[in-house]
Coordinates of C-alpha atoms in Angstrom, one line a residue:
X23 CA 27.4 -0.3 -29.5
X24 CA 26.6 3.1 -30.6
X25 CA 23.1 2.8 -31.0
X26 CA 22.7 1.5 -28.0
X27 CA 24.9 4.1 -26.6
X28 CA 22.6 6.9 -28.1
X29 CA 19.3 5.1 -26.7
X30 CA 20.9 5.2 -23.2
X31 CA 22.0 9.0 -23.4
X32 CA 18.7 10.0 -24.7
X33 CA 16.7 8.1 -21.8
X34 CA 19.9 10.0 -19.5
X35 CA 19.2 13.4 -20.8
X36 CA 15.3 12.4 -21.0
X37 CA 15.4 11.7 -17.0
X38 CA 17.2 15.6 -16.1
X39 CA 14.8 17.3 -18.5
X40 CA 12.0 15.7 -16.4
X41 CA 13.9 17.3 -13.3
X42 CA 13.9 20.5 -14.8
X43 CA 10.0 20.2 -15.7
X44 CA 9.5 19.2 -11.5
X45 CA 11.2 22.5 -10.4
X46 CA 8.9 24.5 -12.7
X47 CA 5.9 22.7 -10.4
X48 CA 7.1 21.9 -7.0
X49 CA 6.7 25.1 -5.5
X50 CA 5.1 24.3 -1.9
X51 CA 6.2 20.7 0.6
X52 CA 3.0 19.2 -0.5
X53 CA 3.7 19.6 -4.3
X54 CA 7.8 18.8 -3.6
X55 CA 7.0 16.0 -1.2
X56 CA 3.9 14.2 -2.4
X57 CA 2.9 15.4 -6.3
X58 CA 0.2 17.6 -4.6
X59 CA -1.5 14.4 -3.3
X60 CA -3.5 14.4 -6.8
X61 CA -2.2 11.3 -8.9
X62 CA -5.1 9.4 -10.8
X63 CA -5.1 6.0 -11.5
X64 CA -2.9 5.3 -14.2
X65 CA -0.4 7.2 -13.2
X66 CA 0.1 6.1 -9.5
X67 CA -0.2 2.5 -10.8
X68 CA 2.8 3.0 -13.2
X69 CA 5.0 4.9 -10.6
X70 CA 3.9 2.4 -7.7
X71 CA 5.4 -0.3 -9.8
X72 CA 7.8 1.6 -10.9
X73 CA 9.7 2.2 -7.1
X74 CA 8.8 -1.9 -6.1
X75 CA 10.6 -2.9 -8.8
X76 CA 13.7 -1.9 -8.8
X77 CA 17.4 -3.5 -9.4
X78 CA 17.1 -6.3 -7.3
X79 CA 13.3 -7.2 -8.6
X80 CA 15.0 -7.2 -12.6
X81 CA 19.1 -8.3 -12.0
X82 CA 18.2 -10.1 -8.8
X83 CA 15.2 -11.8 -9.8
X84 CA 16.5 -12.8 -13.2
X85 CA 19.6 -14.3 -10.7
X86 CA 17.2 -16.2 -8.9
X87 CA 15.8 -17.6 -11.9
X88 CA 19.1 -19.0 -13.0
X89 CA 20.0 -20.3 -9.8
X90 CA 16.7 -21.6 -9.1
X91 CA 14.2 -22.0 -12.1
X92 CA 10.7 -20.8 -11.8
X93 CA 10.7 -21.0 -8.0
X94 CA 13.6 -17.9 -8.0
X95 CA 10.0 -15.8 -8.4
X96 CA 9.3 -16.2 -4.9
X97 CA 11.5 -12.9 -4.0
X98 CA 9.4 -10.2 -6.7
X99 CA 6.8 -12.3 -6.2
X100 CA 6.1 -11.3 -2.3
X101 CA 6.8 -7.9 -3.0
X102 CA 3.6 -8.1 -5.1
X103 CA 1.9 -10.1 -2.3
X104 CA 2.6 -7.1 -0.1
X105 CA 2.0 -3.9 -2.6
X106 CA -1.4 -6.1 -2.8
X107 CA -2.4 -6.3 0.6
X108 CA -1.3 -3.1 1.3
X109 CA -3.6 -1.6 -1.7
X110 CA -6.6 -3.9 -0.6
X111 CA -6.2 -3.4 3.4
X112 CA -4.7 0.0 3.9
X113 CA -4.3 2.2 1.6
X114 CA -7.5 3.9 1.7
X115 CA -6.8 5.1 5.4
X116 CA -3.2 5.7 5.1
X117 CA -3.9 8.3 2.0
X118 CA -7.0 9.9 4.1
X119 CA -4.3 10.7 7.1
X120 CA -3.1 13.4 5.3
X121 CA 0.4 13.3 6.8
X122 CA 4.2 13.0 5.1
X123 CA 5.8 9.9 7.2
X124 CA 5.7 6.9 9.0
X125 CA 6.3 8.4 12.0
X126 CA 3.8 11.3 12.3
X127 CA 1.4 8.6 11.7
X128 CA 2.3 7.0 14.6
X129 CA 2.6 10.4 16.8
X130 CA -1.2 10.9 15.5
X131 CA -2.3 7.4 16.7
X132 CA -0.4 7.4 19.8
X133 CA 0.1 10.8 21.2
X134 CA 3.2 12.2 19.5
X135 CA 5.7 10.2 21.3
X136 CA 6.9 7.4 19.1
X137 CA 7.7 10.0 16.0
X138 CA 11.6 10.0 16.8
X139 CA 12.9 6.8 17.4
X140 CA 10.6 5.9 14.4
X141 CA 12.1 8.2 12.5
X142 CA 15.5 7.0 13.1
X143 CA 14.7 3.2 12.4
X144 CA 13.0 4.4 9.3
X145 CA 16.0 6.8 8.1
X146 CA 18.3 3.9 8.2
X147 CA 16.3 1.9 6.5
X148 CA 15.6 4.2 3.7
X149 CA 19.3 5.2 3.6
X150 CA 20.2 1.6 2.9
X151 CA 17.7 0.8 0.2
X152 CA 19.0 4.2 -1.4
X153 CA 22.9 2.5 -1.1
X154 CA 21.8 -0.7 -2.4
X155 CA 20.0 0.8 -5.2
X156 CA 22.4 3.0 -6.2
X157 CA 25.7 0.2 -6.1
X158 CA 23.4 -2.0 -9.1
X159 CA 24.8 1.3 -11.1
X160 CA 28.0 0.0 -11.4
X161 CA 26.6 -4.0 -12.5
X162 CA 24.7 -1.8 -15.7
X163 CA 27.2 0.4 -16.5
X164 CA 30.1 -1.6 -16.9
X165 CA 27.8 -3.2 -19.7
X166 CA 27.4 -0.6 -21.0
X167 CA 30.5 1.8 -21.2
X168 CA 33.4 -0.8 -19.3
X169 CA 33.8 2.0 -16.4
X170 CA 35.1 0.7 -13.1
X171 CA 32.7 1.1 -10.4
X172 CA 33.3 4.3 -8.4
X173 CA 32.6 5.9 -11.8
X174 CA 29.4 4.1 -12.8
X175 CA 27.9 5.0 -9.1
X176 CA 29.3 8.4 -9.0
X177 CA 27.5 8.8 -12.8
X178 CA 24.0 7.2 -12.0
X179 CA 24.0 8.3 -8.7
X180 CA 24.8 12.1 -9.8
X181 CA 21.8 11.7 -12.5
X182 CA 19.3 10.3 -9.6
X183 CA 20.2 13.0 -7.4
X184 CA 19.9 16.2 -9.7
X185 CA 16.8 15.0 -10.7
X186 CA 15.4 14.7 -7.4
X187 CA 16.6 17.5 -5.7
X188 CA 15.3 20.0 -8.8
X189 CA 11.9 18.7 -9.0
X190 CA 11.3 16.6 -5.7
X191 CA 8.6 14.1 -6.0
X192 CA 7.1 15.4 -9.2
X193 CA 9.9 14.6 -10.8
X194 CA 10.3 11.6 -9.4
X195 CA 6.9 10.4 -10.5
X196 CA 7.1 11.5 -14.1
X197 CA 10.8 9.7 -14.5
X198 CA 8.9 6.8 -12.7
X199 CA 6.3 6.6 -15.4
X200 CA 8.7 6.8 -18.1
X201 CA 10.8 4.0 -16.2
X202 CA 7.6 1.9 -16.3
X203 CA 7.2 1.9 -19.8
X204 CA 10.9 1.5 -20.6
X205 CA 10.8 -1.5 -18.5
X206 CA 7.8 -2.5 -19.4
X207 CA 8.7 -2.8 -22.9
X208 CA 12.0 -3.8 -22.3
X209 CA 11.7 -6.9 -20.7
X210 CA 8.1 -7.9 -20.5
X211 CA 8.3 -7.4 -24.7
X212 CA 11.4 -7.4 -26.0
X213 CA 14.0 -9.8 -23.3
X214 CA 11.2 -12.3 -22.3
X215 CA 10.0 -13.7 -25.7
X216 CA 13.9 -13.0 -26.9
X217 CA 15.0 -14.9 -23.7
X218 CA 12.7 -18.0 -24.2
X219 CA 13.4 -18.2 -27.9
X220 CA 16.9 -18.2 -27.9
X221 CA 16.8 -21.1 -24.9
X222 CA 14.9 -22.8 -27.8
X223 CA 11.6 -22.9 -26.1
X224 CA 9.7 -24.4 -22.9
X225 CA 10.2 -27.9 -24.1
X226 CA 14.3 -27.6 -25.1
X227 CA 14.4 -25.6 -21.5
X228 CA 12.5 -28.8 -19.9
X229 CA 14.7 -31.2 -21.8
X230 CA 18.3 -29.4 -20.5
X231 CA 17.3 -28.8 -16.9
X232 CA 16.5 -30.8 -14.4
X233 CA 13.1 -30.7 -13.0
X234 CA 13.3 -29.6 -10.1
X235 CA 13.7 -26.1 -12.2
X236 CA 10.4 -25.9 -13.0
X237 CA 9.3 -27.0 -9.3
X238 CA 7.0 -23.8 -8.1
X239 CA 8.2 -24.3 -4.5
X240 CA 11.6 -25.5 -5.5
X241 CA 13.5 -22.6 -3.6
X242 CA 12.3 -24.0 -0.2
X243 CA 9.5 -23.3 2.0
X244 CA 11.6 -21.8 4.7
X245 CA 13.1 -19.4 2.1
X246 CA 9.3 -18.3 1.0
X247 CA 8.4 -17.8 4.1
X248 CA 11.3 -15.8 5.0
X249 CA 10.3 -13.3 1.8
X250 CA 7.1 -13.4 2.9
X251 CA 7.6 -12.0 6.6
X252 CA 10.6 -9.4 5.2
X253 CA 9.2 -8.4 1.8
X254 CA 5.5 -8.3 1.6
X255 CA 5.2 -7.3 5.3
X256 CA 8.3 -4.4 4.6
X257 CA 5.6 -3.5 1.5
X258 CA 3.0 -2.7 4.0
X259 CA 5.2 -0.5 6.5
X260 CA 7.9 1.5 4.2
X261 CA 8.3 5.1 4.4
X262 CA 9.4 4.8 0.3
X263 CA 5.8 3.0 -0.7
X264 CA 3.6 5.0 2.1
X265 CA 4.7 8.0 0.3
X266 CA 3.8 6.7 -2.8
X267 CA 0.4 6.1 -0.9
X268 CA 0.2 10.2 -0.2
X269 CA 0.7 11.3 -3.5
X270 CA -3.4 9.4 -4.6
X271 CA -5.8 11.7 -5.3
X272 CA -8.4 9.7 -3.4
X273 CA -9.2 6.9 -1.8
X274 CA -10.2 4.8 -4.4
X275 CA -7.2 6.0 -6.5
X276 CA -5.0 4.3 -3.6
X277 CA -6.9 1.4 -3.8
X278 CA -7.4 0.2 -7.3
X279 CA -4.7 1.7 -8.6
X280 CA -2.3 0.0 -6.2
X281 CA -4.0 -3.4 -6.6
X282 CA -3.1 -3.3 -10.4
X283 CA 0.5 -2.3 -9.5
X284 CA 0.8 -5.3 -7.3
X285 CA -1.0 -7.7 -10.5
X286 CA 1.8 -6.3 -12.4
X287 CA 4.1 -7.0 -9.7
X288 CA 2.9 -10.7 -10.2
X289 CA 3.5 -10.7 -13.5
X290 CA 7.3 -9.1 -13.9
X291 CA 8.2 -12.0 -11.2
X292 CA 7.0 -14.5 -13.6
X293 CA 9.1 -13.1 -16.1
X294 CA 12.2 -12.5 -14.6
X295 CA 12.7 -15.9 -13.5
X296 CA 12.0 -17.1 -17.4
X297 CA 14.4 -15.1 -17.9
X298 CA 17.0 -16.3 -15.7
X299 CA 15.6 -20.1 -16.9
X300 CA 16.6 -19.6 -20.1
X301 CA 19.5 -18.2 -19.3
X302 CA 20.4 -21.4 -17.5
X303 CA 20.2 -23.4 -20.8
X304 CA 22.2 -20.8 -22.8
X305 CA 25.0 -20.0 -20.6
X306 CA 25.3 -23.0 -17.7
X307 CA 28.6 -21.9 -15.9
X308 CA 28.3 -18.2 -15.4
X309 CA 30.4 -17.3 -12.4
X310 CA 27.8 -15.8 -10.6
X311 CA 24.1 -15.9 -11.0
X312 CA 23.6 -12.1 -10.8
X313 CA 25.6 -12.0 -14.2
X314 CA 23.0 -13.3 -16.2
X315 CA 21.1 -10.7 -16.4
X316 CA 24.0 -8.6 -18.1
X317 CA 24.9 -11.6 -20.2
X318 CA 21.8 -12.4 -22.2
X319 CA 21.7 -8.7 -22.8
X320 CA 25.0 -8.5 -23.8
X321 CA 25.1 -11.3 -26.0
X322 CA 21.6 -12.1 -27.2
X323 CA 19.7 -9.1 -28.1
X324 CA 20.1 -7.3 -31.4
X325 CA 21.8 -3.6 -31.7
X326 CA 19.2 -1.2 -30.3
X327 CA 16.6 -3.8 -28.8
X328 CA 20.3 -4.3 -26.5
X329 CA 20.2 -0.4 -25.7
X330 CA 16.5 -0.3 -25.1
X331 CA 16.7 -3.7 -22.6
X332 CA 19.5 -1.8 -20.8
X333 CA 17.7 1.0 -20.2
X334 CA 14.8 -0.7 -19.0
X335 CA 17.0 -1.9 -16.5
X336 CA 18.9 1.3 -15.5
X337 CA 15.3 2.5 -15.1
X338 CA 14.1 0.0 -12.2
X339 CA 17.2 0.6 -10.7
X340 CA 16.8 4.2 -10.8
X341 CA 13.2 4.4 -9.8
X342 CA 14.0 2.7 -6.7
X343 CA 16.5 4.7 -6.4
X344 CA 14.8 7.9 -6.5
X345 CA 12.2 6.7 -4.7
X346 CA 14.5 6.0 -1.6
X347 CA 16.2 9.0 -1.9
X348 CA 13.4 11.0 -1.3
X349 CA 11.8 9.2 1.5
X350 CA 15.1 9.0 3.0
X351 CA 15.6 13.1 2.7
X352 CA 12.2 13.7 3.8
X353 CA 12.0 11.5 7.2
X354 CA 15.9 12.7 7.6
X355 CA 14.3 16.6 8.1
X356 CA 10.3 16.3 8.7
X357 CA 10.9 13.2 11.5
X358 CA 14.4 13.8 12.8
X359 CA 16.0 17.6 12.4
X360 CA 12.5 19.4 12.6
X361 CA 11.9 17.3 15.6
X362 CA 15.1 18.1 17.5
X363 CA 14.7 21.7 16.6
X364 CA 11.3 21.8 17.9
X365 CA 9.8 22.9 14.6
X366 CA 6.8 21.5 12.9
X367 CA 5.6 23.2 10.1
X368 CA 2.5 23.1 8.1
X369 CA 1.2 23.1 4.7
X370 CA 0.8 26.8 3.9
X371 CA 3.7 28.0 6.9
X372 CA 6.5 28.9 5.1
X373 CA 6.4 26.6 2.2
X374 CA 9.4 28.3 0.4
X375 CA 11.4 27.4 3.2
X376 CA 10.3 24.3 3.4
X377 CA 10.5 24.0 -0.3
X378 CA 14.2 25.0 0.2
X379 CA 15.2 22.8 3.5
X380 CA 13.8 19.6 2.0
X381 CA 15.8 20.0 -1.6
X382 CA 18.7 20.6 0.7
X383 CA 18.3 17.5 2.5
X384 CA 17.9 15.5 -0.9
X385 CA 21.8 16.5 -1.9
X386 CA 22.6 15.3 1.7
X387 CA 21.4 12.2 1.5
X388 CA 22.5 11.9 -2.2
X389 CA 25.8 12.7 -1.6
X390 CA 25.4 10.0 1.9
X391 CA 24.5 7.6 -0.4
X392 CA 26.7 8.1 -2.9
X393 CA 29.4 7.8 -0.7
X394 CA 28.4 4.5 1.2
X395 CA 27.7 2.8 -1.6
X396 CA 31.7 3.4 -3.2
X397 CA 32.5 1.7 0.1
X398 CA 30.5 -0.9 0.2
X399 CA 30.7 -3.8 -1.0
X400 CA 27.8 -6.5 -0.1
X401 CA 24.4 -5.2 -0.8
X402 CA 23.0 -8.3 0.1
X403 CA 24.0 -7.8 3.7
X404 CA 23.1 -4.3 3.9
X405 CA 19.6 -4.9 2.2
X406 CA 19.2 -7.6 4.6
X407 CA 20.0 -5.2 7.6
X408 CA 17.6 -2.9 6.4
X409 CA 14.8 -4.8 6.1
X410 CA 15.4 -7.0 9.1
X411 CA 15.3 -3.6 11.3
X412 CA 12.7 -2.2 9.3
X413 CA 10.4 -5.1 10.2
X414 CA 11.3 -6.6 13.3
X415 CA 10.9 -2.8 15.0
X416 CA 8.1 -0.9 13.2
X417 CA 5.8 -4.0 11.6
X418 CA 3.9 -4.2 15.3
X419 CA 3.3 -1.0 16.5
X420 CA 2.5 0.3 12.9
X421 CA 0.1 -2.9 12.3
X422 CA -0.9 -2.7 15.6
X423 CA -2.0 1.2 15.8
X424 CA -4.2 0.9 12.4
X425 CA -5.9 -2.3 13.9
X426 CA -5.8 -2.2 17.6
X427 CA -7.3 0.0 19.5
X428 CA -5.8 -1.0 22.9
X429 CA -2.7 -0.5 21.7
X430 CA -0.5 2.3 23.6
X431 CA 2.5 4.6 22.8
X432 CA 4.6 2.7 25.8
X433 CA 3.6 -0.4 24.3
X434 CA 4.7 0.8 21.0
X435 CA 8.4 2.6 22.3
X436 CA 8.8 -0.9 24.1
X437 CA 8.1 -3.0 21.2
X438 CA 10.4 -0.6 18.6
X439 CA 13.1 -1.2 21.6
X440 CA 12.7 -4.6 22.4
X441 CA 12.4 -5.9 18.0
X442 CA 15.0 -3.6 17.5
X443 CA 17.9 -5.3 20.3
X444 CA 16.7 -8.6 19.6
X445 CA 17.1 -8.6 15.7
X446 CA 20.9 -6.8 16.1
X447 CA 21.6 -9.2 18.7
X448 CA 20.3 -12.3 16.6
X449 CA 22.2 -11.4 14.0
X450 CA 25.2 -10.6 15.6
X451 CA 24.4 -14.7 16.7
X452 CA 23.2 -16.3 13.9
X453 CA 24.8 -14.3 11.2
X454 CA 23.3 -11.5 9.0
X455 CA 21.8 -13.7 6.1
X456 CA 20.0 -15.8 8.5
X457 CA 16.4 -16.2 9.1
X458 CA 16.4 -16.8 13.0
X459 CA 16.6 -12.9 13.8
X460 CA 13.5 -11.6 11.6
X461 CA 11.3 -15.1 13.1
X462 CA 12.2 -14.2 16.6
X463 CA 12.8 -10.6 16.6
X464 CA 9.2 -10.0 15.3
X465 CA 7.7 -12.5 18.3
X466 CA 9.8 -10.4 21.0
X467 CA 8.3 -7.3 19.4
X468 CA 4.6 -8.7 19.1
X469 CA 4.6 -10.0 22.6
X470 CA 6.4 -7.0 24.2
X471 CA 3.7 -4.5 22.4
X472 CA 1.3 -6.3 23.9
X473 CA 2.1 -7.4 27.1
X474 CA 2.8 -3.8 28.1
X475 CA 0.1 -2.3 26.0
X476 CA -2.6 -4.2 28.1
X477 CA 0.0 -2.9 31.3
X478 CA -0.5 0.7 30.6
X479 CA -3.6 3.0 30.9
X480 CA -4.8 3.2 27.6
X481 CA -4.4 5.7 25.3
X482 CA -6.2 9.2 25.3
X483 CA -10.0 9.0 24.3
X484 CA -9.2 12.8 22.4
X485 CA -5.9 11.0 20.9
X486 CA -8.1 8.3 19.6
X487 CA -11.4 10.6 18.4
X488 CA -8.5 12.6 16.9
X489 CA -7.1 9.4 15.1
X490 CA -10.2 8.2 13.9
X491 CA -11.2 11.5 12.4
X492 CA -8.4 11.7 10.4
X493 CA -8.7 7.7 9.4
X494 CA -12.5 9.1 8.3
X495 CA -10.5 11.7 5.9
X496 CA -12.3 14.8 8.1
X497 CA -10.4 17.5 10.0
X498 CA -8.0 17.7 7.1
X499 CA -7.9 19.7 3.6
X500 CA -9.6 18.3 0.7
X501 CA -6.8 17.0 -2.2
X502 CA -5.8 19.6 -4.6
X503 CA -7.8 20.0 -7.6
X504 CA -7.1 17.4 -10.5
X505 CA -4.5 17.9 -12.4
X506 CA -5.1 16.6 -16.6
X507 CA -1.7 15.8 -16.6
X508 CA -2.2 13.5 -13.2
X509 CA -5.7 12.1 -14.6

């Protein structure tokens, strides 16, 4: 294992010298929050797909695969869906805003009064897709150096966080690249063919399995449609991807370049549950599905392409990671402490301060994180949580402020209020892992947003010539000048 031992500390140490390159750049909140907002193409392509796909997308989605054949693509597979409709439908406006959240979005659209209880929903999202992220630490490094699990999480998390509070999002997004070509070359080229080989091929893989493993809608309907409503409608609403969104250079840097992250997204869904296919066939009684991943590695791939796989799979995790961190930190002090203190500022007020506060914020939320995540134990349930919050609160009045022009701030606080109750209470019913609280906690919220949005007077005319200037990309700065190493 030594090889493989020096690949992973060289991608380690490879990860805090991009931290340490960040700090040199990050030197006012829209270079430490959003790269500057001047990414070109290829680069915001490889770090969009670099934050989608994280842990669960490689370990859970090669899981799926072995418990389910080629239909276990369904989960990574919406994720794309929504990174797609996101770039196609959205992304354009949301990068012309101009803003930093979620929530001052919705403050723009409706008045400034939906910003904190936004902000709060969105935190605790954020905060538990940073928890969950960070617990996959312990899965890869007890592979890798056979450390018990407060160690591995207190290790990886400790790496994810000095990165990210030196350099902010500029180091975030150069890691990110680098995590997209380790994992792009780590399982796309190296665990995929290896996989498939060692299974002895489609037609061994067909022979040993039964077919309902290479039934495209074998998961269940009901279980695609679940993904559907939490993942690829969570894509088009998270504070972790809008923030991506931010960092574009232009509109059609947003658009296209998030369109082929989403293809790729497509693709490394495909290929994860070939993966966990094949492992099927090699290793048919694996106590849990979520080992295979670590399995095939372990066992299957030669010294060196072992090390390379592994850190192709420490890299999603961390990229998601990262990525979480960050928008959890910045909603944590733009949307919530700012907000209580009665400060806003600006680009251009302060920015050392600001510089200062939001690095500051980062080790918080690290250290949160790290914390929860040695305490907890189901990441399923706490992913679940998170998501079923995220989109049975926010999904209507976000949606519904970017397409509906009727639509009012009460309407919005109600909707947030009402979603919010009826998914805790739903699950508190039905149980956590089931799908009746996202199905009827997102009809309370759509009918309560507009029911009382059509009750109310309607929102400002100077709100809404305010809101669509900005959605036109005038009345704010023009984007930093391009970067060649952002090109």
């Amino acid at each position: 294992m030594a090889v493989d031992y020096a690949v992973i500390v060289v991608y380690l140490a490879g990860m805090l010298a991009m931290g340490w390159w960040g700090m040199r750049r990050a030197k006012s909140k829209s270079e430490f929050l959003v790269a500057g907002r001047r990414l070109g193409p290829w680069m915001y392509s490889g770090t969009m797909a670099a934050i989608v796909l994280g842990g669960a997308s490689t370990i859970g989605g090669v899981g799926l695969g072995y418990q389910y054949g080629l239909s276990g693509a369904w989960m990574v597979f919406t994720i794309g869906l929504g990174l797609l409709a996101l770039s196609v439908f959205f992304s354009a406006r949301i990068a012309r805003l101009k803003v930093y959240t979620v929530s001052e979005m919705l403050d723009l659209r409706y008045g400034g009064r939906a910003g904190v209880i936004s902000g709060v929903v969105m935190w605790a999202y954020t905060l538990m897709l940073a928890v969950t992220s960070t617990i996959a630490y312990a899965t890869i490094f007890d592979v890798l150096f056979d450390v018990n699990r407060t160690v591995a999480i207190i290790l990886g998390g400790a790496i994810v966080v000095a990165y990210s509070t030196l350099g902010g999002m500029w180091s975030i997004t150069i890691t990110d690249m680098v995590q997209f070509v380790v994992k792009t070359i780590g399982v796309l080229l190296l665990l995929l063919p290896i996989a498939v080989v060692k299974a002895g091929g489609f037609s061994e893989m067909k022979a040993k399995l039964p077919t309902e493993y290479f039934d495209p809608l074998g998961i269940g309907g009901e279980t695609i449609f679940t993904y559907v409503l939490i993942y690829t409608f969570g894509m088009l609403i998270g504070q972790d991807i809008w923030q991506r969104v931010f960092t574009a250079r232009n509109d059609r840097t947003a658009r296209w370049g998030g369109t082929v992250a989403g293809t790729y997204c497509l693709v490394y869904a495909i290929a994860g549950a070939v993966i966990g296919t094949a492992a099927k066939v090699m290793y048919p009684k694996l106590p849990s599905a979520d080992a295979a991943f670590a399995t095939i590695v372990k066992d299957e791939l030669p010294v060196g392409v072992r090390g390379l796989v592994l850190a192709a799979a420490l890299a999603a995790v961390m990229s998601t990671s990262s990525g979480a961190l960050i928008a959890c930190a910045t909603v944590a002090n733009n949307d919530i402490w700012s907000r209580l203190r009665g400060v806003v500022v600006k680009d251009g007020e302060g920015e050392r301060d600001e510089v200062k506060g939001n690095r500051t914020f980062i080790l918080l939320m690290g250290a949160a994180t790290i914390v929860i995540s040695i305490a907890l134990n189901d990441v399923v349930e706490a992913l679940t949580v998170a998501y079923n919050l995220l989109v049975g609160c926010l999904l209507v009045p976000i949606l519904g402020g970017l397409l509906w022009r009727r639509g009012t701030a009460a309407g919005a606080l109600a909707s947030v209020a009402v979603g919010g109750v009826a998914v805790i209470g739903l699950m508190a019913g039905y149980g956590i892992l089931a799908n009746e609280p996202i199905y009827y906690g997102l009809l309370a919220s759509l009918a309560t947003y507009v029911v009382v949005s059509l009750a109310t007077k309607p929102t400002d005319p100077a709100v809404l010539s305010a809101w669509r200037e900005r959605l036109a990309g005038r009345g704010t700065e023009d984007p930093a000048t391009p970067d060649p190493v952002t090109a």
